[in-house]
Amino acid sequence: MTNWSVILGIAKTHLLTKIKQTSIAALGVTFGIGSYITLVCFMTGLNAMLDNLILNQTPHIHVYNEIEPSKNQPISLYNDVAESFNVVHSIKPKRSQKKIHNALPIISYLEENKDVRGALPQVKTQIFYIAGSIELGGNLTGINPVSEARLFNMSDYIVEGSAEALEHTDNSILLGIGIAKKMSLKVGDRVQVSPINGGIFPLKIVGFYQSGIADLDAIQSFTNIKTVQRILGEANNYITDINIKLYDIERAVPLAKKIEQQFKLTAIDIKTANAQFETGTTIRNLITYAVSITLLIVAGFGIYNILNMLIYEKMNDIAILKATGFSGKDVQLIFMSQAMIIGFVGGVLGLLIGLGLTSLISTIPFQTEALPTVETYPINLNPMFFVIGFLFAIISTFLAGYLPSKKAKKIDPVKIIRGQ
Amino acid sequence: MNIVLEANHINKYFKKPVLFHVLKDISFQIKKGEFASIMGKSGCGKSTLLYILSTMDTDYDGELYLNNQLVTNQDRDHLSYIRNKHIGFVFQFHYLLSEFSVLENVMLPAKKLAEKSYQEIEYDAFEKLKMLNIEHLAKKRASQVSGGEKQRIAIARALINNPSIIMGDEPTGNLDSHNAENVFNIFKKLSIEQGLSLLIVTHDDDFANKTDRIIQMADGKII
């Protein structure tokens, strides 16, 4: 039978009379947990921001027609030389159409797949931006602006104007910010574009696009799919790319394979396209956790040290308690409860400090060309981090308290009393 | 008369640094209400015997009975309970918990026993302090009272659970003659008025001569 009120009463008196030591031990936990929360929220916030930078704009599967040489050259059709060693020089790519055959039925077929959040058609083409006598090369992509904004966070990269304006205005263009600067254009102006096969089309600027990658912003512009089809003089089933967004990114690889087989198209999944990027994320996470765990372990040793000292100071008290009828277990519980109280108070304070610091960091301005929509440092306030931090405070103080309290349990009162 | 404490052929060896036979076949009894003292030269084993009798030292051969019940080879938790309920202890040094008040020090063993409510325990503790004429110290910190007073507080603590026997390891060894006299008178009074059994280890001949019975020890044997 354990008499908790007596044990907690003794623990409380010990802690309160040594308030300085107690607070130092608790502060060790507080700083450990506080810096863990701050670090992990800040680092994962930055990581998520970097991930989104790539992942938000990138389709999970990109389907298009690859220009490539035929796998079977004519010579392989001749049975006469089948046994010979054939060498073909100067292989040229096969002439194939850029457009995806039967694109619209394929899109409606993909949309029915339960893994697919959306499949969006795009028309990509090279054009020239014409400013007086100067022609600037560039890319024009025809999109469904509102759907694009919904699935690929397009509106994060529109610094002026909106996706809706692009959708609803005929012959409009969302101009790359780099081109706009070069040509001193502003929203509402007209810009003339010319496709490779000739002709000049004036388009109305409804907004500017900034991806954060300067090279891209200097060539890339967006417009309505219909507008591009009109510029190219193609029918409304002329689609060059299909971008697919999935509910679960892990499904990208098998689905991409299936699409390639089923439609004889090239389908690149996000994992293949961004393999090096994922490695970077993994390593950054690894560093975050290594640093956090180090911090928490240091805090744990602090508690261990202070409890050890406390027990040496309290040898006499332990002997008296045991002589007057407290069992070894009672004595152990007294010191364990001291450790747990330190861990609990220090842990809760640490969570508060972590919350305070992260809130502070999230108000610090962070402006960069690369990220037009980010204004302050990103913080990932995941409740899971707080749960982990608190659990670690409790577990580490438990372990740090366990060894010294075990020693207190084993102290032989006779030795202490006779040793005086 | 009832027998409170009985030792039966107790042998004890120290194994370190060399094998040494400290207690040789000790057998004796303490009756209810008896005020006994153990005397002997330094190193004759009298304190060792006391710690065996107090159940704190369990490493011995032989049998120990408290209130006619075998104590030897009980598990440690049960021994703690026996110490708590049946044995009161007074040491040479005062051994109070210095961070607690005098009253809390006296109440602690009763709180551990948890047979009475907090109010009852507090009332009992006050009664014990009053009996020893130190009730005015109740609210003071244990570290703020004098040596003689501390020893009386320790006696009050030993009495709080109304034990069967009080054991003392030179309880007057660290006190001046006036305070030593005082402590002896308290013991004597407890023995006569309340029929309490006492077993005191002492060096002090004057103290021992005034007790009911002297157990003389030499070289680990009773003579």
XYZ file of C-alpha atoms in Angstrom, chain B:
223
model
C 4.727 -10.873 32.408
C 4.462 -10.542 28.663
C 7.603 -10.793 26.621
C 7.962 -7.953 24.111
C 11.250 -8.817 22.482
C 13.038 -12.124 22.358
C 16.388 -12.895 20.731
C 17.221 -16.547 20.179
C 20.806 -17.649 19.429
C 21.691 -14.672 17.286
C 25.010 -14.882 15.444
C 26.385 -12.223 13.163
C 29.490 -12.120 10.997
C 31.182 -9.201 9.314
C 32.527 -10.497 6.014
C 34.566 -7.436 5.099
C 37.424 -6.630 5.299
C 38.046 -10.041 6.950
C 35.616 -12.595 8.338
C 34.832 -11.536 11.882
C 32.392 -13.096 14.337
C 30.746 -10.015 15.861
C 27.849 -11.502 17.799
C 28.205 -14.906 19.373
C 25.039 -16.775 20.271
C 23.084 -13.913 21.805
C 19.869 -14.891 23.586
C 17.804 -12.700 25.904
C 14.306 -11.369 26.494
C 12.812 -7.987 27.238
C 9.574 -8.025 29.226
C 6.777 -5.536 28.947
C 7.476 -2.384 30.947
C 11.124 -3.270 31.428
C 13.746 -0.532 31.166
C 16.916 -2.292 30.055
C 20.280 -0.953 28.991
C 23.083 -2.609 27.055
C 26.595 -1.723 28.175
C 29.970 -2.659 26.917
C 33.202 -1.365 25.493
C 33.454 0.142 22.016
C 33.431 -2.551 19.357
C 31.877 -5.241 21.533
C 28.910 -5.419 19.159
C 26.246 -3.676 21.190
C 25.164 -1.272 18.409
C 25.270 -4.109 15.899
C 22.943 -6.062 18.127
C 20.609 -3.106 18.477
C 20.292 -2.685 14.692
C 19.486 -6.372 14.348
C 16.843 -6.046 17.064
C 15.464 -2.986 15.315
C 14.907 -5.105 12.135
C 16.988 -2.714 10.033
C 19.835 -5.222 9.756
C 18.614 -8.528 8.361
C 21.931 -10.233 7.762
C 22.208 -12.563 10.802
C 21.593 -16.126 11.952
C 19.171 -16.997 14.715
C 15.633 -15.910 15.494
C 14.059 -12.687 16.604
C 10.557 -12.434 18.050
C 8.599 -9.248 18.552
C 5.371 -9.598 20.565
C 5.850 -13.368 20.236
C 5.830 -13.202 16.444
C 8.782 -14.299 14.366
C 10.400 -11.330 12.654
C 13.370 -13.121 11.096
C 13.180 -13.616 7.317
C 10.128 -11.417 6.799
C 10.196 -9.395 3.571
C 11.509 -5.843 3.714
C 8.174 -4.128 3.234
C 6.713 -6.020 6.159
C 9.766 -5.180 8.272
C 9.243 -1.494 7.428
C 5.666 -1.848 8.643
C 6.825 -3.509 11.888
C 9.349 -0.715 12.506
C 6.688 1.830 11.787
C 4.077 0.359 14.126
C 5.917 -1.417 16.907
C 9.357 0.137 17.293
C 10.320 3.679 18.215
C 13.885 4.717 17.564
C 16.076 7.365 19.190
C 19.588 7.934 17.851
C 22.712 9.523 19.290
C 22.468 12.280 16.730
C 19.130 13.884 16.449
C 18.187 12.958 12.933
C 15.225 15.156 12.326
C 14.201 16.118 8.790
C 15.597 19.635 8.886
C 13.309 21.067 6.215
C 10.143 20.099 8.031
C 8.579 21.724 11.073
C 8.866 20.042 14.477
C 5.211 19.027 14.355
C 5.570 17.528 10.874
C 8.613 15.547 12.002
C 6.627 14.063 14.854
C 3.596 13.350 12.660
C 5.475 11.699 9.797
C 5.580 8.057 11.066
C 1.861 8.229 11.918
C 1.038 9.607 8.482
C 2.948 6.704 6.995
C 1.016 4.241 9.159
C -2.211 5.972 8.054
C -4.401 4.388 10.704
C -5.760 7.708 11.900
C -7.095 10.844 10.274
C -4.882 13.900 9.852
C -6.659 15.723 12.719
C -6.195 12.784 15.084
C -2.525 12.509 14.199
C -2.019 16.231 14.722
C -3.777 16.033 18.085
C -1.651 13.023 19.128
C 1.542 14.775 18.067
C 0.598 17.811 20.162
C -0.110 15.551 23.152
C 3.316 13.905 22.833
C 5.032 17.291 22.555
C 3.073 18.550 25.569
C 4.090 15.492 27.566
C 7.743 16.326 26.831
C 7.181 20.050 27.562
C 8.126 21.204 24.083
C 4.731 22.044 22.590
C 5.867 25.664 22.126
C 8.329 24.447 19.454
C 5.665 22.788 17.293
C 5.655 25.328 14.490
C 9.431 25.880 14.397
C 11.670 24.432 11.738
C 13.544 21.346 13.000
C 16.849 23.033 12.092
C 16.114 25.965 14.424
C 15.901 24.194 17.801
C 18.690 23.273 20.234
C 20.318 19.848 20.669
C 18.458 18.853 23.845
C 15.190 19.947 22.319
C 15.901 17.980 19.154
C 16.397 14.817 21.168
C 13.083 15.324 22.906
C 11.426 15.863 19.532
C 13.017 12.620 18.348
C 11.530 10.883 21.400
C 8.117 12.371 20.608
C 8.466 11.028 17.082
C 9.416 7.594 18.422
C 6.273 7.628 20.590
C 3.758 8.814 17.999
C 2.540 5.359 16.943
C 2.433 4.067 20.558
C 5.116 1.441 19.885
C 5.699 -1.775 21.830
C 9.312 -0.875 22.495
C 11.622 2.123 22.289
C 15.189 1.480 21.207
C 17.966 3.989 21.702
C 21.506 4.063 20.377
C 23.331 6.228 22.914
C 20.504 8.757 23.032
C 22.333 10.809 25.650
C 25.795 10.404 24.151
C 25.753 13.774 22.482
C 24.029 15.760 25.247
C 25.321 17.711 28.256
C 24.636 16.231 31.696
C 21.584 18.399 32.312
C 19.902 17.346 29.077
C 21.036 13.749 29.560
C 19.360 13.730 32.960
C 16.268 15.175 31.389
C 16.123 12.482 28.703
C 16.639 9.748 31.301
C 13.792 11.097 33.387
C 11.527 11.078 30.343
C 12.395 7.443 29.645
C 11.873 6.492 33.274
C 8.524 8.229 33.372
C 7.382 6.473 30.173
C 8.453 3.138 31.604
C 6.647 3.605 34.902
C 3.557 5.534 33.846
C 2.827 3.915 30.487
C 4.448 0.504 30.960
C 6.607 1.089 27.872
C 9.535 -1.259 27.224
C 12.874 0.418 26.574
C 16.171 -0.946 25.361
C 18.987 1.589 25.409
C 22.569 1.108 24.295
C 24.822 3.369 26.334
C 28.356 4.111 27.446
C 27.209 6.124 30.400
C 27.530 4.179 33.696
C 25.329 6.640 35.628
C 22.597 6.239 33.048
C 22.859 2.459 33.009
C 22.918 2.118 36.805
C 19.558 3.816 37.093
C 17.847 1.378 34.688
C 15.972 -1.781 35.759
C 18.410 -4.144 34.147
C 21.876 -3.941 32.645
C 22.888 -6.289 29.858
C 26.672 -6.311 29.890
C 28.417 -7.251 26.680
C 32.021 -8.104 25.861
C 33.543 -9.514 22.672
C 30.160 -10.245 21.117
C 28.802 -12.142 24.102
C 26.481 -11.308 26.974
C 28.238 -11.714 30.334
